[in-house]
Short mmCIF file of C-alpha atoms in Angstrom, two decimals:
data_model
loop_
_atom_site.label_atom_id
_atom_site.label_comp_id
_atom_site.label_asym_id
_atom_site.label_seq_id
_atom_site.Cartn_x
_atom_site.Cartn_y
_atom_site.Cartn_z
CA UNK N 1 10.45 -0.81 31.43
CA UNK N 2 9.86 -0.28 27.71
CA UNK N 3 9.57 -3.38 25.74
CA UNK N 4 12.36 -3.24 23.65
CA UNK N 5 11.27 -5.62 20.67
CA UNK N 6 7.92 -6.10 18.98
CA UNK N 7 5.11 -7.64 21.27
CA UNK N 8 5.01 -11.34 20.51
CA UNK N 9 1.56 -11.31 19.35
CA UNK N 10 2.19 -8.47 17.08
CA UNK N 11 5.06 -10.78 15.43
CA UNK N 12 3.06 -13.65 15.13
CA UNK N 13 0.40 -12.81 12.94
CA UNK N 14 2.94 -10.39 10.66
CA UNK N 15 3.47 -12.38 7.25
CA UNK N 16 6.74 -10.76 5.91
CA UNK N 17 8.14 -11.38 2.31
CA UNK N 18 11.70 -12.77 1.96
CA UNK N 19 13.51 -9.93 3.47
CA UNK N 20 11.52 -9.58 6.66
CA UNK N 21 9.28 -6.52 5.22
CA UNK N 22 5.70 -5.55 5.46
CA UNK N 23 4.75 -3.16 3.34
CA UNK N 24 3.32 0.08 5.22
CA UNK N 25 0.69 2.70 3.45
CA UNK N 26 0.65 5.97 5.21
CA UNK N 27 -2.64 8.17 5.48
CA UNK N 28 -2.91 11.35 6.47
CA UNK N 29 -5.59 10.69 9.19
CA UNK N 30 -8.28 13.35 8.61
CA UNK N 31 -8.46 14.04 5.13
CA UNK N 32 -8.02 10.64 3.95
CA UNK N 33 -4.85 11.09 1.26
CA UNK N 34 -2.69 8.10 0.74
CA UNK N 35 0.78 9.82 1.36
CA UNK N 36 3.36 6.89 0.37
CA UNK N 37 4.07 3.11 0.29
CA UNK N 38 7.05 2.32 2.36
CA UNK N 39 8.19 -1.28 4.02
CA UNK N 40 8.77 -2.02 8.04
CA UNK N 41 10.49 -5.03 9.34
CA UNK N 42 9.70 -6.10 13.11
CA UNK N 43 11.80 -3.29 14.23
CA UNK N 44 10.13 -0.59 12.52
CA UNK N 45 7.30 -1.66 13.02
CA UNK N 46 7.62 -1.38 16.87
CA UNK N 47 9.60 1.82 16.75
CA UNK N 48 6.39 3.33 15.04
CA UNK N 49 4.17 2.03 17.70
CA UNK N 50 5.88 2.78 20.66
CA UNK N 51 7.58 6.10 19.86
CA UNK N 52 4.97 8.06 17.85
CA UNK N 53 6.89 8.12 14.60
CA UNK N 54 6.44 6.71 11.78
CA UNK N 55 9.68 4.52 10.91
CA UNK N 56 10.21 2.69 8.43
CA UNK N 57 13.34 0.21 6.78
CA UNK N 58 15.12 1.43 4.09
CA UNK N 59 15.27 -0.60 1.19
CA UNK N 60 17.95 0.98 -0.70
CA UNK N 61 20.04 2.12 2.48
CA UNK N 62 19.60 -0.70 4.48
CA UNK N 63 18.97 1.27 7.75
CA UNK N 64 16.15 2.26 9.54
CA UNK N 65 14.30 5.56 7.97
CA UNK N 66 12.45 8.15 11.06
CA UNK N 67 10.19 9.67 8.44
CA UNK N 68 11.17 13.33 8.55
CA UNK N 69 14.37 12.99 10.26
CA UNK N 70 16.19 14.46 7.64
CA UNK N 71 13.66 16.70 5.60
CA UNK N 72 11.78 17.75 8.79
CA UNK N 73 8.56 16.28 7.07
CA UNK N 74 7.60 14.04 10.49
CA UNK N 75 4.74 11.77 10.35
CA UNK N 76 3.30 11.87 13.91
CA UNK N 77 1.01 8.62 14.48
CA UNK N 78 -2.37 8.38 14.85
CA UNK N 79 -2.99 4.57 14.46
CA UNK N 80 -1.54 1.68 13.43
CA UNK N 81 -3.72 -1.66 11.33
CA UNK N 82 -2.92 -4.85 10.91
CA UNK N 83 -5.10 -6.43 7.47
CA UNK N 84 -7.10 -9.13 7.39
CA UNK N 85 -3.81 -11.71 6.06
CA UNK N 86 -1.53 -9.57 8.51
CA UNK N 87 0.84 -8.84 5.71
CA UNK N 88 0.25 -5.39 4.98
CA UNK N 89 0.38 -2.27 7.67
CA UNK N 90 -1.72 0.78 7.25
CA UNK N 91 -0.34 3.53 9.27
CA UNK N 92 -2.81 7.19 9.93
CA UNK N 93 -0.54 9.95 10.73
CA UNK N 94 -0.23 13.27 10.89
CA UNK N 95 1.93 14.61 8.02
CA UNK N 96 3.95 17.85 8.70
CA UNK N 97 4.79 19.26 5.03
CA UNK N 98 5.39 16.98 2.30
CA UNK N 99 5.39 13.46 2.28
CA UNK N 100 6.76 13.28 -1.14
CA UNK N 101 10.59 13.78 -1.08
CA UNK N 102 9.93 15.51 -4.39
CA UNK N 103 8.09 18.52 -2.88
CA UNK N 104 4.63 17.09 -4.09
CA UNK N 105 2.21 16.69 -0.66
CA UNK N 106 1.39 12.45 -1.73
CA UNK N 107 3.80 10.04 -3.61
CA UNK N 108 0.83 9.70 -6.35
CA UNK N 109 -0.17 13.30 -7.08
CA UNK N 110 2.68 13.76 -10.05
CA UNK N 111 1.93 10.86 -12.57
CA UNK N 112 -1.60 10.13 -13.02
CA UNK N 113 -2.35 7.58 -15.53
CA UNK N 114 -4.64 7.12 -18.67
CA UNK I 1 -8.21 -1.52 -31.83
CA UNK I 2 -7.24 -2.02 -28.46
CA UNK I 3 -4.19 -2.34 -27.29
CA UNK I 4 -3.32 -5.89 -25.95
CA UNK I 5 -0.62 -4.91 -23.62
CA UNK I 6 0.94 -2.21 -21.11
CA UNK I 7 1.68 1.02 -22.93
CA UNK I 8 5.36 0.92 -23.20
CA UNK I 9 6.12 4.13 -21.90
CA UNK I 10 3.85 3.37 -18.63
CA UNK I 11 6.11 -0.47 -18.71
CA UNK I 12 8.94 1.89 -18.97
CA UNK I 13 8.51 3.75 -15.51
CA UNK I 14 6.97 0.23 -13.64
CA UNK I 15 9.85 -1.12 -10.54
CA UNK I 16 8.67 -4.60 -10.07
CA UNK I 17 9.42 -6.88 -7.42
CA UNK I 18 11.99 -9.97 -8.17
CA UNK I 19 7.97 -12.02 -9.43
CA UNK I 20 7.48 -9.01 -11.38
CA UNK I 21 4.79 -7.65 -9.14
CA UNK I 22 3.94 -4.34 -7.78
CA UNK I 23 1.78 -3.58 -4.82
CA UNK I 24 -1.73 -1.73 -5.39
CA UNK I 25 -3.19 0.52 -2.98
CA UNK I 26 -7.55 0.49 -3.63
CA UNK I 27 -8.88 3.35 -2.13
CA UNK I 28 -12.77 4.16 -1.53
CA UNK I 29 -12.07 7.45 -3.78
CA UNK I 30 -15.05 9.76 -2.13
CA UNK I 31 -14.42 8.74 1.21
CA UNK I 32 -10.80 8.52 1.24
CA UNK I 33 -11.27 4.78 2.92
CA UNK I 34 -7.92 2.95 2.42
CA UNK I 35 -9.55 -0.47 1.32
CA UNK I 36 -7.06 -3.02 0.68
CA UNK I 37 -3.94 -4.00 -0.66
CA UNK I 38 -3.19 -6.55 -3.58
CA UNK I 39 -0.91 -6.96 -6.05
CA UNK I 40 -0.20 -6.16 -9.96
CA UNK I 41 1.65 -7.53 -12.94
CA UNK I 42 1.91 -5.73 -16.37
CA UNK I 43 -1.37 -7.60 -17.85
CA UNK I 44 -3.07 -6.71 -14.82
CA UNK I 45 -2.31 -3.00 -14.56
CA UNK I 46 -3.25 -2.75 -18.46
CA UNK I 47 -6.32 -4.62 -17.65
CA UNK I 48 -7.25 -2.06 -14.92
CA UNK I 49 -6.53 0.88 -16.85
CA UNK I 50 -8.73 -0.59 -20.30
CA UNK I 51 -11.76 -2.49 -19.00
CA UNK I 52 -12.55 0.48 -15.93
CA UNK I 53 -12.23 -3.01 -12.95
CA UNK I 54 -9.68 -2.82 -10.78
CA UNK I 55 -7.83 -6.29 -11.52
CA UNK I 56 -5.06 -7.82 -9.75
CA UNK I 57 -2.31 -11.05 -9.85
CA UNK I 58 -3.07 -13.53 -7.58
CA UNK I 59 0.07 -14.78 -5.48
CA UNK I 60 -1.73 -17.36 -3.96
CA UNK I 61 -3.65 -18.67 -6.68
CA UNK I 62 -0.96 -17.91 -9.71
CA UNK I 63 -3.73 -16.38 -11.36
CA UNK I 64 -5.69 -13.39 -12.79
CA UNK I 65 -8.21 -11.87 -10.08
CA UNK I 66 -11.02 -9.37 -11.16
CA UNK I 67 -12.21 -7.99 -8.21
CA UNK I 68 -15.72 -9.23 -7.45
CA UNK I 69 -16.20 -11.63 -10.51
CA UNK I 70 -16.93 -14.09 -7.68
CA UNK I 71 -18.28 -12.10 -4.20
CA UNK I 72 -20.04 -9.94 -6.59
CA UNK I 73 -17.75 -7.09 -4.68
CA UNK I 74 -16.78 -5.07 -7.75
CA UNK I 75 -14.34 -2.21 -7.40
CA UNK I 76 -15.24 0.44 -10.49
CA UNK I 77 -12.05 2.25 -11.39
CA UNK I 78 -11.97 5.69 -11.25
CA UNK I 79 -8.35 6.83 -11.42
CA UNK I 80 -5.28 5.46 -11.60
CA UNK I 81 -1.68 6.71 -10.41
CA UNK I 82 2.03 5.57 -10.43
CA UNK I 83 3.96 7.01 -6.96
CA UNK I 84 7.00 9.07 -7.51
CA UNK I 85 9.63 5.52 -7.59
CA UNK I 86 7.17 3.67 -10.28
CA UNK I 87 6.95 0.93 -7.59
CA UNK I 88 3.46 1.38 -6.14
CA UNK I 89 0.39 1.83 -7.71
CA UNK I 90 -2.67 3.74 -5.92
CA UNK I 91 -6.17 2.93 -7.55
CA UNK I 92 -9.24 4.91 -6.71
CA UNK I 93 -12.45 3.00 -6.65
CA UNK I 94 -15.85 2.97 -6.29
CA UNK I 95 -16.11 -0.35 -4.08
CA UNK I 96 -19.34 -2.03 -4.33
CA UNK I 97 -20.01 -3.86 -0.87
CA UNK I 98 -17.22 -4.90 1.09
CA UNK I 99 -13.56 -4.76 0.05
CA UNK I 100 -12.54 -7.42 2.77
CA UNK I 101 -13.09 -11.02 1.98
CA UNK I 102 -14.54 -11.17 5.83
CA UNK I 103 -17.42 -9.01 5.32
CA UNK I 104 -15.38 -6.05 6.40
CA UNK I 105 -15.95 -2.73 4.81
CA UNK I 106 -11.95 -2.69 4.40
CA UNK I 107 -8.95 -4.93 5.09
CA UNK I 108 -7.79 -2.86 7.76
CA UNK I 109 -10.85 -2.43 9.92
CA UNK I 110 -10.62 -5.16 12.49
CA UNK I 111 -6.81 -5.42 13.30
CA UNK I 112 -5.99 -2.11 15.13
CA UNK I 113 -2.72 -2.47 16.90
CA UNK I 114 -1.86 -0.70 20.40
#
Protein backbone atom coordinates (compact mmCIF):
# COMPACT_ATOMS: atom_id res chain seq x y z
CA UNK A 1 0.00 0.00 0.00
CA UNK A 2 1.13 3.54 -0.81
CA UNK A 3 2.49 5.41 2.06
CA UNK A 4 0.18 7.99 2.48
CA UNK A 5 2.32 10.71 4.42
CA UNK A 6 5.95 11.74 4.04
CA UNK A 7 8.57 8.95 4.99
CA UNK A 8 9.67 9.66 8.53
CA UNK A 9 13.17 10.16 7.66
CA UNK A 10 12.32 12.51 4.95
CA UNK A 11 10.42 14.67 7.79
CA UNK A 12 13.06 14.58 10.11
CA UNK A 13 15.80 16.23 8.59
CA UNK A 14 13.23 18.95 6.73
CA UNK A 15 13.82 22.39 8.65
CA UNK A 16 10.57 24.33 7.77
CA UNK A 17 10.04 28.13 8.55
CA UNK A 18 7.03 29.14 10.70
CA UNK A 19 4.35 28.00 8.42
CA UNK A 20 5.59 24.50 7.76
CA UNK A 21 7.28 25.50 4.20
CA UNK A 22 10.42 24.59 2.45
CA UNK A 23 11.16 26.51 -0.19
CA UNK A 24 11.42 24.40 -3.59
CA UNK A 25 13.65 25.65 -6.81
CA UNK A 26 12.59 23.93 -9.93
CA UNK A 27 15.18 23.05 -12.82
CA UNK A 28 14.50 22.04 -15.93
CA UNK A 29 16.72 18.86 -15.79
CA UNK A 30 18.77 18.93 -19.02
CA UNK A 31 19.42 22.32 -19.87
CA UNK A 32 20.01 23.55 -16.52
CA UNK A 33 17.37 26.79 -16.34
CA UNK A 34 16.11 27.70 -12.95
CA UNK A 35 12.28 27.75 -13.80
CA UNK A 36 10.68 29.19 -10.40
CA UNK A 37 10.90 29.39 -6.56
CA UNK A 38 7.86 27.93 -5.02
CA UNK A 39 7.31 26.49 -1.19
CA UNK A 40 6.19 22.65 -0.17
CA UNK A 41 5.01 21.69 3.20
CA UNK A 42 5.32 17.83 4.21
CA UNK A 43 2.46 17.14 2.01
CA UNK A 44 3.74 18.52 -1.07
CA UNK A 45 6.60 17.49 -0.66
CA UNK A 46 5.52 13.76 -0.70
CA UNK A 47 2.90 14.27 -3.36
CA UNK A 48 5.93 15.35 -5.64
CA UNK A 49 7.86 12.31 -4.78
CA UNK A 50 5.51 9.73 -4.99
CA UNK A 51 3.25 10.85 -7.86
CA UNK A 52 5.66 12.33 -10.45
CA UNK A 53 4.41 15.89 -10.20
CA UNK A 54 5.69 18.57 -9.04
CA UNK A 55 3.27 20.03 -6.21
CA UNK A 56 3.64 22.55 -4.41
CA UNK A 57 1.54 24.76 -1.34
CA UNK A 58 0.05 27.74 -2.23
CA UNK A 59 0.91 30.61 -0.34
CA UNK A 60 -1.67 32.97 -1.34
CA UNK A 61 -4.51 30.25 -1.83
CA UNK A 62 -3.81 28.20 0.89
CA UNK A 63 -4.26 24.86 -1.04
CA UNK A 64 -2.13 22.59 -2.57
CA UNK A 65 -0.85 23.79 -6.27
CA UNK A 66 -0.26 20.42 -9.09
CA UNK A 67 2.03 22.57 -11.19
CA UNK A 68 0.22 22.65 -14.53
CA UNK A 69 -3.07 21.58 -13.39
CA UNK A 70 -4.67 24.50 -14.50
CA UNK A 71 -2.41 26.03 -17.35
CA UNK A 72 -1.44 22.55 -18.67
CA UNK A 73 2.29 23.62 -18.06
CA UNK A 74 3.11 20.08 -15.96
CA UNK A 75 6.39 19.67 -14.42
CA UNK A 76 7.08 15.90 -14.70
CA UNK A 77 9.93 14.90 -12.04
CA UNK A 78 13.14 13.89 -12.57
CA UNK A 79 14.70 14.16 -9.03
CA UNK A 80 14.18 15.43 -5.93
CA UNK A 81 17.43 17.07 -3.27
CA UNK A 82 17.48 17.62 0.00
CA UNK A 83 20.57 20.59 0.90
CA UNK A 84 23.13 20.27 3.06
CA UNK A 85 20.83 22.20 6.27
CA UNK A 86 17.70 20.23 4.81
CA UNK A 87 15.79 23.43 4.53
CA UNK A 88 15.68 24.05 1.01
CA UNK A 89 14.33 21.44 -1.88
CA UNK A 90 15.70 21.46 -5.35
CA UNK A 91 13.37 19.75 -7.62
CA UNK A 92 14.75 18.65 -11.72
CA UNK A 93 11.78 18.29 -13.85
CA UNK A 94 10.69 18.21 -16.99
CA UNK A 95 8.84 21.43 -17.92
CA UNK A 96 6.03 21.16 -20.57
CA UNK A 97 5.57 24.92 -21.90
CA UNK A 98 6.03 27.71 -19.66
CA UNK A 99 6.86 27.72 -16.24
CA UNK A 100 6.22 31.34 -15.89
CA UNK A 101 2.44 32.00 -15.50
CA UNK A 102 3.27 35.13 -17.47
CA UNK A 103 4.04 33.32 -20.75
CA UNK A 104 7.91 33.84 -20.20
CA UNK A 105 9.68 30.02 -20.23
CA UNK A 106 11.65 30.91 -16.34
CA UNK A 107 10.26 33.20 -13.52
CA UNK A 108 13.68 35.33 -13.99
CA UNK A 109 13.92 35.87 -17.75
CA UNK A 110 11.64 39.32 -17.66
CA UNK A 111 13.50 41.64 -15.12
CA UNK A 112 17.12 41.42 -15.23
CA UNK A 113 18.90 43.74 -13.03
CA UNK A 114 21.77 46.39 -13.24
CA UNK B 1 29.62 58.61 -6.21
CA UNK B 2 28.19 55.49 -5.35
CA UNK B 3 25.14 54.90 -4.29
CA UNK B 4 24.89 53.75 -0.59
CA UNK B 5 21.65 51.97 -0.83
CA UNK B 6 19.07 49.80 -2.99
CA UNK B 7 17.94 51.74 -6.04
CA UNK B 8 14.50 52.70 -5.10
CA UNK B 9 12.79 51.58 -7.99
CA UNK B 10 14.53 47.94 -7.64
CA UNK B 11 13.29 48.43 -3.39
CA UNK B 12 10.08 49.22 -5.04
CA UNK B 13 9.42 45.75 -6.81
CA UNK B 14 11.37 43.61 -3.67
CA UNK B 15 8.37 41.11 -1.56
CA UNK B 16 10.23 40.41 1.57
CA UNK B 17 9.55 37.94 4.07
CA UNK B 18 7.95 39.16 7.63
CA UNK B 19 12.50 39.63 8.64
CA UNK B 20 12.63 41.46 5.53
CA UNK B 21 14.47 38.76 3.67
CA UNK B 22 14.26 37.27 0.32
CA UNK B 23 15.60 33.96 -0.79
CA UNK B 24 18.62 33.86 -3.42
CA UNK B 25 19.05 31.23 -5.85
CA UNK B 26 23.33 31.05 -6.85
CA UNK B 27 23.66 29.34 -9.88
CA UNK B 28 27.07 28.01 -11.53
CA UNK B 29 26.05 30.36 -14.66
CA UNK B 30 28.04 28.19 -17.53
CA UNK B 31 27.07 25.03 -16.26
CA UNK B 32 23.67 25.68 -15.21
CA UNK B 33 24.68 23.93 -11.61
CA UNK B 34 22.00 25.05 -9.08
CA UNK B 35 24.55 25.80 -6.17
CA UNK B 36 22.89 26.89 -3.15
CA UNK B 37 20.39 28.80 -1.54
CA UNK B 38 20.81 31.80 0.99
CA UNK B 39 19.18 34.65 1.82
CA UNK B 40 19.03 38.62 1.04
CA UNK B 41 18.14 41.89 2.68
CA UNK B 42 18.10 45.32 0.85
CA UNK B 43 21.94 46.15 1.85
CA UNK B 44 22.80 42.86 0.72
CA UNK B 45 21.16 42.76 -2.70
CA UNK B 46 22.71 46.41 -3.32
CA UNK B 47 25.94 45.03 -2.17
CA UNK B 48 25.72 42.19 -4.77
CA UNK B 49 24.70 44.22 -7.54
CA UNK B 50 27.78 47.20 -6.75
CA UNK B 51 30.87 45.34 -5.55
CA UNK B 52 30.37 42.19 -8.50
CA UNK B 53 30.33 39.30 -4.91
CA UNK B 54 27.46 37.65 -4.42
CA UNK B 55 26.64 38.72 -0.65
CA UNK B 56 24.02 37.50 1.55
CA UNK B 57 22.17 38.11 5.32
CA UNK B 58 23.06 35.72 7.65
CA UNK B 59 19.97 34.25 9.68
CA UNK B 60 22.01 32.41 11.83
CA UNK B 61 24.65 34.71 12.55
CA UNK B 62 22.47 38.20 12.31
CA UNK B 63 25.06 39.31 10.12
CA UNK B 64 26.49 40.34 6.69
CA UNK B 65 28.04 37.22 4.74
CA UNK B 66 30.34 37.76 1.63
CA UNK B 67 30.61 34.64 0.14
CA UNK B 68 34.11 33.23 0.56
CA UNK B 69 35.69 36.14 2.66
CA UNK B 70 36.44 33.21 5.00
CA UNK B 71 36.63 29.54 2.89
CA UNK B 72 38.24 31.57 0.30
CA UNK B 73 35.03 30.13 -1.87
CA UNK B 74 34.20 33.34 -3.74
CA UNK B 75 31.14 33.46 -5.95
CA UNK B 76 31.95 36.34 -8.85
CA UNK B 77 28.65 37.83 -9.91
CA UNK B 78 27.74 37.72 -13.24
CA UNK B 79 24.05 38.56 -13.52
CA UNK B 80 21.47 39.32 -11.49
CA UNK B 81 17.52 38.83 -11.83
CA UNK B 82 14.25 39.54 -9.86
CA UNK B 83 11.43 36.51 -10.68
CA UNK B 84 8.15 37.63 -12.00
CA UNK B 85 6.48 38.19 -7.94
CA UNK B 86 9.76 40.36 -6.82
CA UNK B 87 10.11 37.67 -4.10
CA UNK B 88 13.07 35.59 -5.28
CA UNK B 89 16.19 36.55 -6.50
CA UNK B 90 18.33 34.23 -8.99
CA UNK B 91 22.17 35.17 -9.07
CA UNK B 92 24.48 33.77 -11.66
CA UNK B 93 27.98 33.10 -10.54
CA UNK B 94 31.16 32.11 -11.29
CA UNK B 95 31.78 29.87 -8.02
CA UNK B 96 35.30 29.50 -7.15
CA UNK B 97 35.74 25.97 -5.38
CA UNK B 98 32.96 24.57 -3.65
CA UNK B 99 29.62 26.28 -2.98
CA UNK B 100 28.77 23.80 -0.05
CA UNK B 101 30.28 24.46 3.29
CA UNK B 102 30.99 20.40 3.27
CA UNK B 103 33.33 20.36 0.48
CA UNK B 104 30.50 19.69 -1.88
CA UNK B 105 30.55 21.16 -5.31
CA UNK B 106 26.80 22.32 -4.44
CA UNK B 107 24.33 22.21 -1.54
CA UNK B 108 22.25 19.80 -3.18
CA UNK B 109 24.68 17.11 -4.22
CA UNK B 110 24.62 14.62 -1.40
CA UNK B 111 20.90 14.54 -0.24
CA UNK B 112 19.00 12.91 -3.20
CA UNK B 113 15.64 11.78 -2.02
CA UNK B 114 13.76 8.51 -3.40
Amino acid sequence: MERMSLDPEIAARLKRNPEGLVPAIAQQYDTGEVLMLAWMNDEALHRTLTTGRATYWSRSRQEFWVKGDTSGHVQHVKSVALDCDGDTVLVRVDQVGAACHTGERTCFDADVLG
